[in-house]
Amino acid sequence: MIAKARTISYGTAKLEYDANKTIAHVHVASEVCRHNLYGDTSGEITREMHDVQENHHRNLLKCYFDIVITLSEQDAGKVNSPEQCSELVEEYMNRLMTRELGLSQEQFRQMQWMGYQHEQTDHNRNLRHWHVLANRVLQDGTVVSDSFIGKKAAKVANDISRERGFSVAEEISPKNKEEIREAAFRILYGMDTFSFDIFKMLMAVEGFEVREAYAKSGKLQGYYILSKSGTQYKASAIDRSLTLGRIENTWKILHKGQVQKKTVARSPSGNPTRIGTHTLSSILNAHISSAHSRNREDEVGSKRSHYDDELEERSKGYSM
């Protein structure tokens, strides 16, 4: 189980997405729970929140919490009925707001929030998840803190996961990254010529979707890789040698004289078979360690731009 949270300013647009999500022209959203909200439409519901904000803190810019709670694919079958789903979201919200953000139970009961269930994601049919839009302004005028909201949201998800026997994100992530890294190196090692489009296609065959990230100017700036468990990672989080600016050079390094491609065994489908990650890493490390040192300052800059781009993309597409 993983959870993400942030503060946003665009309540109506976000709730429209939560309530009306479709995938391949199929409506996949349903209401799972609500607190102190009575409207029928997204506009009516956010108007109720907006009225409270206007009465107490009309100048608060990011006045909503945007929270996403996701079960891993292997845990999806453990929470099935509407009652189980509602209970899980209620428990999560109570813990986040009281244990982590400091509200009393009385204050929590004042909160306005709306939860929707999505049966799947754009990338995975088996990832049931929940979107919650919550008003940061309570009916008594209290503004709920958003300090370290992302880390606190993840902590609550990990705590509940351990108690309920769900997969814990911080334990899954290293395995995800190693699985992606191994597949990426293996694919690069087996490619006769380098092509990022071919790399994307072969990663998809292995079960990892590659999603490109563009800057505001429209220029390709980087890419993300979706793990089989549904978590998405920046290429740099998998391995720096796989970033957009370095991946072709990584392919070249793997194909230098000391590596004979003819030794690569292939499966019946024609795709490269599994090759030990440590073998490929030993080839790469000798060539790229100095480059990592030289480019450290540049890497910091690129991380910042990728992060800004990700926030911009989320604000427009609310991708899950």
PDB file of C-alpha atoms in Angstrom:
ATOM      1  CA  MET A   1       0.000   0.000   0.000  1.00  0.00           C
ATOM      2  CA  ILE A   2       1.295   3.427  -0.930  1.00  0.00           C
ATOM      3  CA  ALA A   3      -0.111   6.908  -0.432  1.00  0.00           C
ATOM      4  CA  LYS A   4       0.719  10.321  -1.819  1.00  0.00           C
ATOM      5  CA  ALA A   5      -0.516  13.681  -0.609  1.00  0.00           C
ATOM      6  CA  ARG A   6      -0.009  17.320  -1.537  1.00  0.00           C
ATOM      7  CA  THR A   7      -1.840  20.630  -1.312  1.00  0.00           C
ATOM      8  CA  ILE A   8      -3.542  22.135  -4.370  1.00  0.00           C
ATOM      9  CA  SER A   9      -5.669  25.141  -5.288  1.00  0.00           C
ATOM     10  CA  TYR A  10      -7.942  23.716  -8.018  1.00  0.00           C
ATOM     11  CA  GLY A  11     -10.655  21.809  -6.142  1.00  0.00           C
ATOM     12  CA  THR A  12     -13.427  21.662  -8.749  1.00  0.00           C
ATOM     13  CA  ALA A  13     -11.207  20.420 -11.600  1.00  0.00           C
ATOM     14  CA  LYS A  14      -9.650  17.789  -9.346  1.00  0.00           C
ATOM     15  CA  LEU A  15     -13.010  16.540  -8.090  1.00  0.00           C
ATOM     16  CA  GLU A  16     -14.317  16.374 -11.653  1.00  0.00           C
ATOM     17  CA  TYR A  17     -11.411  14.064 -12.452  1.00  0.00           C
ATOM     18  CA  ASP A  18     -11.948  11.955  -9.328  1.00  0.00           C
ATOM     19  CA  ALA A  19     -15.681  11.535  -9.957  1.00  0.00           C
ATOM     20  CA  ASN A  20     -15.654  11.031 -13.725  1.00  0.00           C
ATOM     21  CA  LYS A  21     -12.504   9.036 -14.482  1.00  0.00           C
ATOM     22  CA  THR A  22     -12.809   6.882 -17.607  1.00  0.00           C
ATOM     23  CA  ILE A  23     -10.336   4.420 -19.115  1.00  0.00           C
ATOM     24  CA  ALA A  24     -10.900   3.197 -22.677  1.00  0.00           C
ATOM     25  CA  HIS A  25     -14.313   4.908 -22.582  1.00  0.00           C
ATOM     26  CA  VAL A  26     -15.327   2.941 -19.469  1.00  0.00           C
ATOM     27  CA  HIS A  27     -16.300   4.810 -16.291  1.00  0.00           C
ATOM     28  CA  VAL A  28     -14.114   3.449 -13.465  1.00  0.00           C
ATOM     29  CA  ALA A  29     -14.942   5.880 -10.631  1.00  0.00           C
ATOM     30  CA  SER A  30     -17.429   5.507  -7.786  1.00  0.00           C
ATOM     31  CA  GLU A  31     -18.029   7.402  -4.555  1.00  0.00           C
ATOM     32  CA  VAL A  32     -16.595   5.604  -1.539  1.00  0.00           C
ATOM     33  CA  CYS A  33     -17.239   8.046   1.338  1.00  0.00           C
ATOM     34  CA  ARG A  34     -17.885  11.705   2.178  1.00  0.00           C
ATOM     35  CA  HIS A  35     -17.736  13.902   5.279  1.00  0.00           C
ATOM     36  CA  ASN A  36     -19.868  17.009   5.889  1.00  0.00           C
ATOM     37  CA  LEU A  37     -20.646  17.426   2.183  1.00  0.00           C
ATOM     38  CA  TYR A  38     -24.093  17.156   0.614  1.00  0.00           C
ATOM     39  CA  GLY A  39     -23.922  18.330  -3.004  1.00  0.00           C
ATOM     40  CA  ASP A  40     -24.661  16.139  -5.998  1.00  0.00           C
ATOM     41  CA  THR A  41     -22.172  17.583  -8.465  1.00  0.00           C
ATOM     42  CA  SER A  42     -18.478  18.389  -8.245  1.00  0.00           C
ATOM     43  CA  GLY A  43     -19.291  22.093  -8.464  1.00  0.00           C
ATOM     44  CA  GLU A  44     -21.817  21.912  -5.633  1.00  0.00           C
ATOM     45  CA  ILE A  45     -19.450  19.950  -3.410  1.00  0.00           C
ATOM     46  CA  THR A  46     -16.471  22.237  -3.883  1.00  0.00           C
ATOM     47  CA  ARG A  47     -18.759  25.286  -3.422  1.00  0.00           C
ATOM     48  CA  GLU A  48     -19.515  23.994   0.083  1.00  0.00           C
ATOM     49  CA  MET A  49     -15.773  23.817   0.793  1.00  0.00           C
ATOM     50  CA  HIS A  50     -15.190  27.188  -0.817  1.00  0.00           C
ATOM     51  CA  ASP A  51     -17.821  28.824   1.385  1.00  0.00           C
ATOM     52  CA  VAL A  52     -15.939  27.717   4.520  1.00  0.00           C
ATOM     53  CA  GLN A  53     -12.665  28.971   3.049  1.00  0.00           C
ATOM     54  CA  GLU A  54     -14.196  32.344   2.173  1.00  0.00           C
ATOM     55  CA  ASN A  55     -15.607  32.761   5.683  1.00  0.00           C
ATOM     56  CA  HIS A  56     -12.251  32.246   7.372  1.00  0.00           C
ATOM     57  CA  HIS A  57      -9.227  32.242   5.044  1.00  0.00           C
ATOM     58  CA  ARG A  58     -10.117  33.633   1.652  1.00  0.00           C
ATOM     59  CA  ASN A  59      -6.461  34.333   0.821  1.00  0.00           C
ATOM     60  CA  LEU A  60      -5.247  30.777   1.417  1.00  0.00           C
ATOM     61  CA  LEU A  61      -3.952  29.679  -1.993  1.00  0.00           C
ATOM     62  CA  LYS A  62      -3.498  25.920  -1.623  1.00  0.00           C
ATOM     63  CA  CYS A  63      -6.648  25.218   0.312  1.00  0.00           C
ATOM     64  CA  TYR A  64      -7.207  21.532  -0.519  1.00  0.00           C
ATOM     65  CA  PHE A  65      -5.469  18.271   0.258  1.00  0.00           C
ATOM     66  CA  ASP A  66      -5.137  15.959  -2.757  1.00  0.00           C
ATOM     67  CA  ILE A  67      -4.564  12.421  -1.452  1.00  0.00           C
ATOM     68  CA  VAL A  68      -4.174   9.156  -3.390  1.00  0.00           C
ATOM     69  CA  ILE A  69      -4.139   5.754  -1.654  1.00  0.00           C
ATOM     70  CA  THR A  70      -3.182   2.690  -3.695  1.00  0.00           C
ATOM     71  CA  LEU A  71      -3.066  -1.014  -2.928  1.00  0.00           C
ATOM     72  CA  SER A  72      -0.340  -3.032  -4.613  1.00  0.00           C
ATOM     73  CA  GLU A  73      -1.454  -5.495  -7.248  1.00  0.00           C
ATOM     74  CA  GLN A  74      -0.854  -8.459  -4.941  1.00  0.00           C
ATOM     75  CA  ASP A  75      -3.005  -6.887  -2.200  1.00  0.00           C
ATOM     76  CA  ALA A  76      -5.935  -5.796  -4.377  1.00  0.00           C
ATOM     77  CA  GLY A  77      -7.954  -8.905  -3.535  1.00  0.00           C
ATOM     78  CA  LYS A  78      -7.721  -8.285   0.222  1.00  0.00           C
ATOM     79  CA  VAL A  79     -10.108  -5.307   0.139  1.00  0.00           C
ATOM     80  CA  ASN A  80     -13.153  -6.057  -1.987  1.00  0.00           C
ATOM     81  CA  SER A  81     -16.531  -4.938  -0.658  1.00  0.00           C
ATOM     82  CA  PRO A  82     -17.675  -1.297  -0.633  1.00  0.00           C
ATOM     83  CA  GLU A  83     -17.750  -1.479   3.164  1.00  0.00           C
ATOM     84  CA  GLN A  84     -14.125  -2.655   3.337  1.00  0.00           C
ATOM     85  CA  CYS A  85     -13.009   0.059   0.942  1.00  0.00           C
ATOM     86  CA  SER A  86     -14.852   2.773   2.841  1.00  0.00           C
ATOM     87  CA  GLU A  87     -13.480   1.550   6.174  1.00  0.00           C
ATOM     88  CA  LEU A  88      -9.897   1.548   4.847  1.00  0.00           C
ATOM     89  CA  VAL A  89     -10.151   5.113   3.508  1.00  0.00           C
ATOM     90  CA  GLU A  90     -11.835   6.309   6.734  1.00  0.00           C
ATOM     91  CA  GLU A  91      -9.078   4.745   8.837  1.00  0.00           C
ATOM     92  CA  TYR A  92      -6.360   6.236   6.657  1.00  0.00           C
ATOM     93  CA  MET A  93      -7.819   9.740   6.788  1.00  0.00           C
ATOM     94  CA  ASN A  94      -8.350   9.591  10.555  1.00  0.00           C
ATOM     95  CA  ARG A  95      -4.773   8.519  11.193  1.00  0.00           C
ATOM     96  CA  LEU A  96      -3.258  11.045   8.833  1.00  0.00           C
ATOM     97  CA  MET A  97      -5.205  13.971  10.217  1.00  0.00           C
ATOM     98  CA  THR A  98      -5.040  13.117  13.938  1.00  0.00           C
ATOM     99  CA  ARG A  99      -1.798  11.215  14.491  1.00  0.00           C
ATOM    100  CA  GLU A 100       0.341  12.977  11.902  1.00  0.00           C
ATOM    101  CA  LEU A 101      -1.209  16.430  11.361  1.00  0.00           C
ATOM    102  CA  GLY A 102      -2.275  17.050  14.963  1.00  0.00           C
ATOM    103  CA  LEU A 103      -6.062  17.353  14.815  1.00  0.00           C
ATOM    104  CA  SER A 104      -8.245  16.232  17.685  1.00  0.00           C
ATOM    105  CA  GLN A 105     -11.049  13.772  16.992  1.00  0.00           C
ATOM    106  CA  GLU A 106     -13.522  16.641  17.356  1.00  0.00           C
ATOM    107  CA  GLN A 107     -11.626  18.673  14.772  1.00  0.00           C
ATOM    108  CA  PHE A 108     -11.429  15.679  12.455  1.00  0.00           C
ATOM    109  CA  ARG A 109     -15.218  15.335  12.643  1.00  0.00           C
ATOM    110  CA  GLN A 110     -15.462  18.926  11.366  1.00  0.00           C
ATOM    111  CA  MET A 111     -13.478  18.173   8.217  1.00  0.00           C
ATOM    112  CA  GLN A 112     -15.020  18.271   4.780  1.00  0.00           C
ATOM    113  CA  TRP A 113     -13.672  15.604   2.457  1.00  0.00           C
ATOM    114  CA  MET A 114     -14.788  13.471  -0.446  1.00  0.00           C
ATOM    115  CA  GLY A 115     -13.440  10.080  -1.501  1.00  0.00           C
ATOM    116  CA  TYR A 116     -13.740   8.273  -4.824  1.00  0.00           C
ATOM    117  CA  GLN A 117     -12.616   4.784  -5.784  1.00  0.00           C
ATOM    118  CA  HIS A 118     -10.994   4.052  -9.138  1.00  0.00           C
ATOM    119  CA  GLU A 119     -11.053   0.393 -10.114  1.00  0.00           C
ATOM    120  CA  GLN A 120      -7.838   0.636 -12.133  1.00  0.00           C
ATOM    121  CA  THR A 121      -5.172   3.020 -13.370  1.00  0.00           C
ATOM    122  CA  ASP A 122      -4.299   4.103 -16.885  1.00  0.00           C
ATOM    123  CA  HIS A 123      -1.374   1.677 -16.763  1.00  0.00           C
ATOM    124  CA  ASN A 124      -2.637  -1.284 -14.724  1.00  0.00           C
ATOM    125  CA  ARG A 125      -6.075  -2.901 -14.621  1.00  0.00           C
ATOM    126  CA  ASN A 126      -5.442  -4.470 -11.230  1.00  0.00           C
ATOM    127  CA  LEU A 127      -4.526  -1.384  -9.194  1.00  0.00           C
ATOM    128  CA  ARG A 128      -7.602  -0.325  -7.248  1.00  0.00           C
ATOM    129  CA  HIS A 129      -7.013   3.038  -5.595  1.00  0.00           C
ATOM    130  CA  TRP A 130      -8.779   5.944  -3.909  1.00  0.00           C
ATOM    131  CA  HIS A 131      -8.671   9.704  -4.492  1.00  0.00           C
ATOM    132  CA  VAL A 132      -9.565  12.033  -1.630  1.00  0.00           C
ATOM    133  CA  LEU A 133     -10.123  15.780  -1.851  1.00  0.00           C
ATOM    134  CA  ALA A 134     -10.204  17.427   1.583  1.00  0.00           C
ATOM    135  CA  ASN A 135     -10.747  20.996   2.716  1.00  0.00           C
ATOM    136  CA  ARG A 136      -7.777  22.325   4.688  1.00  0.00           C
ATOM    137  CA  VAL A 137      -9.998  24.884   6.436  1.00  0.00           C
ATOM    138  CA  LEU A 138     -12.172  23.524   9.231  1.00  0.00           C
ATOM    139  CA  GLN A 139     -15.586  24.924   9.998  1.00  0.00           C
ATOM    140  CA  ASP A 140     -14.182  26.654  13.116  1.00  0.00           C
ATOM    141  CA  GLY A 141     -11.542  28.420  10.982  1.00  0.00           C
ATOM    142  CA  THR A 142      -8.596  26.166  11.815  1.00  0.00           C
ATOM    143  CA  VAL A 143      -6.209  25.598   8.913  1.00  0.00           C
ATOM    144  CA  VAL A 144      -4.859  22.050   8.838  1.00  0.00           C
ATOM    145  CA  SER A 145      -1.058  22.001   8.576  1.00  0.00           C
ATOM    146  CA  ASP A 146       0.521  20.693   5.392  1.00  0.00           C
ATOM    147  CA  SER A 147       4.000  20.359   6.912  1.00  0.00           C
ATOM    148  CA  PHE A 148       5.821  17.371   5.383  1.00  0.00           C
ATOM    149  CA  ILE A 149       2.470  16.136   4.110  1.00  0.00           C
ATOM    150  CA  GLY A 150       4.039  13.780   1.557  1.00  0.00           C
ATOM    151  CA  LYS A 151       6.255  11.993   4.073  1.00  0.00           C
ATOM    152  CA  LYS A 152       3.471  11.778   6.644  1.00  0.00           C
ATOM    153  CA  ALA A 153       1.062  10.356   4.087  1.00  0.00           C
ATOM    154  CA  ALA A 154       3.586   7.636   3.190  1.00  0.00           C
ATOM    155  CA  LYS A 155       4.208   6.846   6.867  1.00  0.00           C
ATOM    156  CA  VAL A 156       0.524   6.234   7.556  1.00  0.00           C
ATOM    157  CA  ALA A 157       0.310   3.936   4.530  1.00  0.00           C
ATOM    158  CA  ASN A 158       3.303   1.944   5.777  1.00  0.00           C
ATOM    159  CA  ASP A 159       1.880   1.700   9.307  1.00  0.00           C
ATOM    160  CA  ILE A 160      -1.497   0.423   8.101  1.00  0.00           C
ATOM    161  CA  SER A 161       0.188  -1.963   5.662  1.00  0.00           C
ATOM    162  CA  ARG A 162       2.219  -3.609   8.406  1.00  0.00           C
ATOM    163  CA  GLU A 163      -0.825  -3.983  10.652  1.00  0.00           C
ATOM    164  CA  ARG A 164      -3.023  -5.414   7.903  1.00  0.00           C
ATOM    165  CA  GLY A 165      -0.423  -7.567   6.214  1.00  0.00           C
ATOM    166  CA  PHE A 166      -0.245  -5.469   3.055  1.00  0.00           C
ATOM    167  CA  SER A 167       2.924  -4.980   1.057  1.00  0.00           C
ATOM    168  CA  VAL A 168       4.971  -2.099   2.456  1.00  0.00           C
ATOM    169  CA  ALA A 169       6.123   0.454  -0.104  1.00  0.00           C
ATOM    170  CA  GLU A 170       9.562   1.013   1.409  1.00  0.00           C
ATOM    171  CA  GLU A 171      10.231  -2.731   1.222  1.00  0.00           C
ATOM    172  CA  ILE A 172       8.883  -3.150  -2.327  1.00  0.00           C
ATOM    173  CA  SER A 173      10.701  -0.193  -3.871  1.00  0.00           C
ATOM    174  CA  PRO A 174      14.270  -1.587  -3.821  1.00  0.00           C
ATOM    175  CA  LYS A 175      13.029  -4.813  -5.438  1.00  0.00           C
ATOM    176  CA  ASN A 176      11.134  -2.832  -8.074  1.00  0.00           C
ATOM    177  CA  LYS A 177      14.161  -0.728  -8.921  1.00  0.00           C
ATOM    178  CA  GLU A 178      16.493  -3.704  -9.186  1.00  0.00           C
ATOM    179  CA  GLU A 179      14.025  -5.552 -11.417  1.00  0.00           C
ATOM    180  CA  ILE A 180      13.729  -2.532 -13.725  1.00  0.00           C
ATOM    181  CA  ARG A 181      17.477  -1.925 -13.718  1.00  0.00           C
ATOM    182  CA  GLU A 182      18.244  -5.518 -14.629  1.00  0.00           C
ATOM    183  CA  ALA A 183      15.714  -5.499 -17.489  1.00  0.00           C
ATOM    184  CA  ALA A 184      17.006  -2.168 -18.838  1.00  0.00           C
ATOM    185  CA  PHE A 185      20.659  -3.282 -18.867  1.00  0.00           C
ATOM    186  CA  ARG A 186      19.730  -6.617 -20.398  1.00  0.00           C
ATOM    187  CA  ILE A 187      17.748  -4.926 -23.177  1.00  0.00           C
ATOM    188  CA  LEU A 188      20.516  -2.428 -23.930  1.00  0.00           C
ATOM    189  CA  TYR A 189      23.032  -5.271 -24.027  1.00  0.00           C
ATOM    190  CA  GLY A 190      20.919  -7.153 -26.547  1.00  0.00           C
ATOM    191  CA  MET A 191      20.204  -4.238 -28.927  1.00  0.00           C
ATOM    192  CA  ASP A 192      22.144  -4.272 -32.212  1.00  0.00           C
ATOM    193  CA  THR A 193      21.824  -0.503 -32.584  1.00  0.00           C
ATOM    194  CA  PHE A 194      20.619   2.086 -30.120  1.00  0.00           C
ATOM    195  CA  SER A 195      17.115   3.491 -30.464  1.00  0.00           C
ATOM    196  CA  PHE A 196      15.174   4.954 -27.579  1.00  0.00           C
ATOM    197  CA  ASP A 197      11.917   3.958 -29.272  1.00  0.00           C
ATOM    198  CA  ILE A 198      13.093   0.355 -29.531  1.00  0.00           C
ATOM    199  CA  PHE A 199      14.243   0.493 -25.905  1.00  0.00           C
ATOM    200  CA  LYS A 200      10.742   1.618 -24.873  1.00  0.00           C
ATOM    201  CA  MET A 201       9.131  -1.139 -26.918  1.00  0.00           C
ATOM    202  CA  LEU A 202      11.354  -3.873 -25.462  1.00  0.00           C
ATOM    203  CA  MET A 203      10.806  -2.589 -21.924  1.00  0.00           C
ATOM    204  CA  ALA A 204       7.051  -2.867 -22.541  1.00  0.00           C
ATOM    205  CA  VAL A 205       7.550  -6.462 -23.696  1.00  0.00           C
ATOM    206  CA  GLU A 206       9.305  -7.103 -20.368  1.00  0.00           C
ATOM    207  CA  GLY A 207       6.314  -5.590 -18.540  1.00  0.00           C
ATOM    208  CA  PHE A 208       7.670  -2.093 -17.802  1.00  0.00           C
ATOM    209  CA  GLU A 209       5.967   0.889 -19.400  1.00  0.00           C
ATOM    210  CA  VAL A 210       8.203   3.838 -20.276  1.00  0.00           C
ATOM    211  CA  ARG A 211       6.529   7.251 -20.133  1.00  0.00           C
ATOM    212  CA  GLU A 212       8.256  10.281 -21.576  1.00  0.00           C
ATOM    213  CA  ALA A 213       8.296  13.599 -19.709  1.00  0.00           C
ATOM    214  CA  TYR A 214       8.283  16.879 -21.608  1.00  0.00           C
ATOM    215  CA  ALA A 215       9.228  20.392 -20.533  1.00  0.00           C
ATOM    216  CA  LYS A 216       6.814  23.288 -20.983  1.00  0.00           C
ATOM    217  CA  SER A 217       8.582  24.077 -24.241  1.00  0.00           C
ATOM    218  CA  GLY A 218       7.606  20.675 -25.598  1.00  0.00           C
ATOM    219  CA  LYS A 219      11.167  19.333 -25.482  1.00  0.00           C
ATOM    220  CA  LEU A 220      11.670  15.758 -24.281  1.00  0.00           C
ATOM    221  CA  GLN A 221      13.276  16.188 -20.889  1.00  0.00           C
ATOM    222  CA  GLY A 222      13.373  12.725 -19.348  1.00  0.00           C
ATOM    223  CA  TYR A 223      11.330   9.625 -18.781  1.00  0.00           C
ATOM    224  CA  TYR A 224       9.674   7.495 -16.130  1.00  0.00           C
ATOM    225  CA  ILE A 225       9.382   3.720 -15.847  1.00  0.00           C
ATOM    226  CA  LEU A 226       6.327   2.011 -14.381  1.00  0.00           C
ATOM    227  CA  SER A 227       7.116  -1.045 -12.276  1.00  0.00           C
ATOM    228  CA  LYS A 228       5.008  -4.182 -12.375  1.00  0.00           C
ATOM    229  CA  SER A 229       3.644  -3.334  -8.924  1.00  0.00           C
ATOM    230  CA  GLY A 230       2.332  -0.005 -10.238  1.00  0.00           C
ATOM    231  CA  THR A 231       4.904   2.422  -8.798  1.00  0.00           C
ATOM    232  CA  GLN A 232       6.459   4.892 -11.210  1.00  0.00           C
ATOM    233  CA  TYR A 233      10.145   5.898 -11.022  1.00  0.00           C
ATOM    234  CA  LYS A 234      12.267   8.504 -12.736  1.00  0.00           C
ATOM    235  CA  ALA A 235      15.032   6.944 -14.817  1.00  0.00           C
ATOM    236  CA  SER A 236      17.625   8.616 -12.595  1.00  0.00           C
ATOM    237  CA  ALA A 237      16.104   6.878  -9.555  1.00  0.00           C
ATOM    238  CA  ILE A 238      16.762   3.508 -11.202  1.00  0.00           C
ATOM    239  CA  ASP A 239      20.331   4.240 -12.333  1.00  0.00           C
ATOM    240  CA  ARG A 240      22.022   7.452 -13.433  1.00  0.00           C
ATOM    241  CA  SER A 241      23.436   5.693 -16.455  1.00  0.00           C
ATOM    242  CA  LEU A 242      19.860   5.237 -17.711  1.00  0.00           C
ATOM    243  CA  THR A 243      18.929   8.923 -17.813  1.00  0.00           C
ATOM    244  CA  LEU A 244      17.938  10.379 -21.170  1.00  0.00           C
ATOM    245  CA  GLY A 245      21.282  12.132 -21.574  1.00  0.00           C
ATOM    246  CA  ARG A 246      23.343   9.037 -20.743  1.00  0.00           C
ATOM    247  CA  ILE A 247      21.455   5.989 -21.940  1.00  0.00           C
ATOM    248  CA  GLU A 248      22.955   5.943 -25.448  1.00  0.00           C
ATOM    249  CA  ASN A 249      26.457   6.206 -24.041  1.00  0.00           C
ATOM    250  CA  THR A 250      25.604   3.352 -21.683  1.00  0.00           C
ATOM    251  CA  TRP A 251      24.632   1.266 -24.696  1.00  0.00           C
ATOM    252  CA  LYS A 252      27.965   2.130 -26.337  1.00  0.00           C
ATOM    253  CA  ILE A 253      29.893   1.113 -23.229  1.00  0.00           C
ATOM    254  CA  LEU A 254      28.101  -2.226 -23.106  1.00  0.00           C
ATOM    255  CA  HIS A 255      29.070  -2.839 -26.728  1.00  0.00           C
ATOM    256  CA  LYS A 256      32.768  -2.054 -26.524  1.00  0.00           C
ATOM    257  CA  GLY A 257      35.332  -4.689 -27.511  1.00  0.00           C
ATOM    258  CA  GLN A 258      35.420  -6.520 -24.193  1.00  0.00           C
ATOM    259  CA  VAL A 259      31.735  -7.438 -24.516  1.00  0.00           C
ATOM    260  CA  GLN A 260      30.918  -9.823 -27.337  1.00  0.00           C
ATOM    261  CA  LYS A 261      27.246  -9.631 -28.250  1.00  0.00           C
ATOM    262  CA  LYS A 262      27.339 -13.038 -29.883  1.00  0.00           C
ATOM    263  CA  THR A 263      27.550 -14.565 -26.393  1.00  0.00           C
ATOM    264  CA  VAL A 264      24.067 -13.292 -25.519  1.00  0.00           C
ATOM    265  CA  ALA A 265      21.622 -16.178 -25.413  1.00  0.00           C
ATOM    266  CA  ARG A 266      18.148 -15.468 -26.695  1.00  0.00           C
ATOM    267  CA  SER A 267      14.758 -16.800 -25.726  1.00  0.00           C
ATOM    268  CA  PRO A 268      12.400 -18.438 -28.273  1.00  0.00           C
ATOM    269  CA  SER A 269      10.701 -15.063 -28.710  1.00  0.00           C
ATOM    270  CA  GLY A 270      13.988 -13.546 -29.853  1.00  0.00           C
ATOM    271  CA  ASN A 271      14.381 -11.330 -26.776  1.00  0.00           C
ATOM    272  CA  PRO A 272      17.603 -11.427 -24.741  1.00  0.00           C
ATOM    273  CA  THR A 273      17.451 -13.867 -21.838  1.00  0.00           C
ATOM    274  CA  ARG A 274      18.326 -12.901 -18.254  1.00  0.00           C
ATOM    275  CA  ILE A 275      21.896 -11.688 -17.778  1.00  0.00           C
ATOM    276  CA  GLY A 276      23.245 -10.971 -14.325  1.00  0.00           C
ATOM    277  CA  THR A 277      23.006  -7.321 -13.358  1.00  0.00           C
ATOM    278  CA  HIS A 278      26.342  -7.489 -11.559  1.00  0.00           C
ATOM    279  CA  THR A 279      28.098  -8.588 -14.754  1.00  0.00           C
ATOM    280  CA  LEU A 280      26.760  -5.602 -16.667  1.00  0.00           C
ATOM    281  CA  SER A 281      27.358  -3.259 -13.752  1.00  0.00           C
ATOM    282  CA  SER A 282      31.025  -4.205 -13.568  1.00  0.00           C
ATOM    283  CA  ILE A 283      31.398  -3.213 -17.213  1.00  0.00           C
ATOM    284  CA  LEU A 284      29.649   0.089 -16.688  1.00  0.00           C
ATOM    285  CA  ASN A 285      31.209   1.141 -13.418  1.00  0.00           C
ATOM    286  CA  ALA A 286      34.734   1.394 -14.764  1.00  0.00           C
ATOM    287  CA  HIS A 287      33.593   3.744 -17.504  1.00  0.00           C
ATOM    288  CA  ILE A 288      30.980   5.937 -15.861  1.00  0.00           C
ATOM    289  CA  SER A 289      32.125   6.472 -12.259  1.00  0.00           C
ATOM    290  CA  SER A 290      34.291   9.438 -13.236  1.00  0.00           C
ATOM    291  CA  ALA A 291      31.483  10.841 -15.358  1.00  0.00           C
ATOM    292  CA  HIS A 292      29.185  10.712 -12.346  1.00  0.00           C
ATOM    293  CA  SER A 293      31.651  12.809 -10.360  1.00  0.00           C
ATOM    294  CA  ARG A 294      32.137  15.356 -13.140  1.00  0.00           C
ATOM    295  CA  ASN A 295      28.436  15.769 -13.704  1.00  0.00           C
ATOM    296  CA  ARG A 296      27.252  15.849 -10.120  1.00  0.00           C
ATOM    297  CA  GLU A 297      26.370  19.526 -10.187  1.00  0.00           C
ATOM    298  CA  ASP A 298      24.539  19.093 -13.486  1.00  0.00           C
ATOM    299  CA  GLU A 299      22.647  16.132 -12.067  1.00  0.00           C
ATOM    300  CA  VAL A 300      21.379  18.233  -9.171  1.00  0.00           C
ATOM    301  CA  GLY A 301      20.092  20.785 -11.645  1.00  0.00           C
ATOM    302  CA  SER A 302      18.374  18.152 -13.750  1.00  0.00           C
ATOM    303  CA  LYS A 303      16.697  16.633 -10.710  1.00  0.00           C
ATOM    304  CA  ARG A 304      15.210  19.998  -9.917  1.00  0.00           C
ATOM    305  CA  SER A 305      13.870  20.472 -13.436  1.00  0.00           C
ATOM    306  CA  HIS A 306      12.442  16.941 -13.562  1.00  0.00           C
ATOM    307  CA  TYR A 307      10.727  17.543 -10.226  1.00  0.00           C
ATOM    308  CA  ASP A 308       9.202  20.804 -11.428  1.00  0.00           C
ATOM    309  CA  ASP A 309       8.078  19.124 -14.642  1.00  0.00           C
ATOM    310  CA  GLU A 310       6.464  16.302 -12.690  1.00  0.00           C
ATOM    311  CA  LEU A 311       4.504  18.747 -10.559  1.00  0.00           C
ATOM    312  CA  GLU A 312       3.379  20.607 -13.648  1.00  0.00           C
ATOM    313  CA  GLU A 313       2.269  17.395 -15.316  1.00  0.00           C
ATOM    314  CA  ARG A 314       0.374  16.220 -12.258  1.00  0.00           C
ATOM    315  CA  SER A 315      -1.439  19.554 -11.992  1.00  0.00           C
ATOM    316  CA  LYS A 316      -2.709  19.157 -15.551  1.00  0.00           C
ATOM    317  CA  GLY A 317      -3.307  15.451 -15.898  1.00  0.00           C
ATOM    318  CA  TYR A 318      -3.711  14.160 -12.346  1.00  0.00           C
ATOM    319  CA  SER A 319      -2.073  10.951 -13.574  1.00  0.00           C
ATOM    320  CA  MET A 320      -2.091   8.058 -11.160  1.00  0.00           C
TER     321      MET A 320
END
